[in-house]
Amino acid sequence: MDVDAIPPTGTCDVSTVGRRSGRTHRVEIWYVVIDDRLVLTGTPGARHWLANLRHHPRAVLHLREPSADHAVTAEEVTDPVARRRIAEEAWRLQPWYAEQPYSIDDWVERSPMVVLTAS
C-alpha cells in the first residue's frame, strides 16, 4: 500500500472480523494520512470496529480513491502525545471533525485511533 498515492483524507471501508461472531463486518469510516501513516479515527466514543481490531488486528482496507483493497494490520494508538498529534492534524485535514461538538481533549481521551499498515 503506497500511502503517498492516497489522498490525505477521505472515506473508506474497513472489513474486520467480529470478536465474538467471527464473521466479517464492513463499515464506512473516515481516514487521514498523517506522517506517512494511514489512520482511522472518528468522534469520541466506543466503536465495534475498534473492539474487533483489538481482538483480530488483521483487516481489509477498501479504498475508494484510488479504488483498491489492501490487507492491513491495525495498531491502536494509545500514546497521549501521538493521539494529540493525530487529533490536531485530523482536524486540520478534515474540517468536519472540528465542526463536531467535541474538544481536542475529548478526541485525545476518547476517540478511536488506529494506524493501518500493509500486511
JSON list of C-alpha atoms in Angstrom, two decimals, residues 2 4 8 10-12 25 29 31 34 48 53 56-57 60 64 70-72 82 84 89 95 101-102 111 114-115:
[
{"chain": "A", "resi": 2, "resn": "ASP", "atom": "CA", "xyz": [1.59, 3.24, -1.18]},
{"chain": "A", "resi": 4, "resn": "ASP", "atom": "CA", "xyz": [1.83, 8.64, -0.93]},
{"chain": "A", "resi": 8, "resn": "PRO", "atom": "CA", "xyz": [-4.72, 13.00, 2.65]},
{"chain": "A", "resi": 10, "resn": "GLY", "atom": "CA", "xyz": [-11.42, 10.66, 2.65]},
{"chain": "A", "resi": 11, "resn": "THR", "atom": "CA", "xyz": [-13.89, 7.92, 3.29]},
{"chain": "A", "resi": 12, "resn": "CYS", "atom": "CA", "xyz": [-13.11, 4.25, 3.02]},
{"chain": "A", "resi": 25, "resn": "HIS", "atom": "CA", "xyz": [-18.12, -6.90, 9.20]},
{"chain": "A", "resi": 29, "resn": "ILE", "atom": "CA", "xyz": [-15.21, 5.33, 8.08]},
{"chain": "A", "resi": 31, "resn": "TYR", "atom": "CA", "xyz": [-9.31, 8.17, 7.31]},
{"chain": "A", "resi": 34, "resn": "ILE", "atom": "CA", "xyz": [-0.55, 11.74, 8.98]},
{"chain": "A", "resi": 48, "resn": "HIS", "atom": "CA", "xyz": [-17.42, -2.13, 17.36]},
{"chain": "A", "resi": 53, "resn": "LEU", "atom": "CA", "xyz": [-9.46, -4.83, 15.59]},
{"chain": "A", "resi": 56, "resn": "HIS", "atom": "CA", "xyz": [-8.27, -9.51, 15.38]},
{"chain": "A", "resi": 57, "resn": "PRO", "atom": "CA", "xyz": [-5.83, -6.84, 14.12]},
{"chain": "A", "resi": 60, "resn": "VAL", "atom": "CA", "xyz": [-9.05, -5.34, 4.78]},
{"chain": "A", "resi": 64, "resn": "ARG", "atom": "CA", "xyz": [-12.38, 4.46, -2.84]},
{"chain": "A", "resi": 70, "resn": "HIS", "atom": "CA", "xyz": [-5.46, -3.87, 0.87]},
{"chain": "A", "resi": 71, "resn": "ALA", "atom": "CA", "xyz": [-4.76, -6.46, 3.52]},
{"chain": "A", "resi": 72, "resn": "VAL", "atom": "CA", "xyz": [-3.74, -4.46, 6.59]},
{"chain": "A", "resi": 82, "resn": "ALA", "atom": "CA", "xyz": [0.74, 10.68, 19.46]},
{"chain": "A", "resi": 84, "resn": "ARG", "atom": "CA", "xyz": [-2.91, 14.63, 20.30]},
{"chain": "A", "resi": 89, "resn": "GLU", "atom": "CA", "xyz": [-3.77, 17.07, 12.29]},
{"chain": "A", "resi": 95, "resn": "PRO", "atom": "CA", "xyz": [-12.76, 20.22, 8.82]},
{"chain": "A", "resi": 101, "resn": "PRO", "atom": "CA", "xyz": [-19.35, 19.10, 19.42]},
{"chain": "A", "resi": 102, "resn": "TYR", "atom": "CA", "xyz": [-16.12, 17.75, 20.93]},
{"chain": "A", "resi": 111, "resn": "SER", "atom": "CA", "xyz": [-11.65, 8.81, 20.07]},
{"chain": "A", "resi": 114, "resn": "VAL", "atom": "CA", "xyz": [-5.79, 3.09, 14.65]},
{"chain": "A", "resi": 115, "resn": "VAL", "atom": "CA", "xyz": [-2.82, 3.08, 12.29]}
]
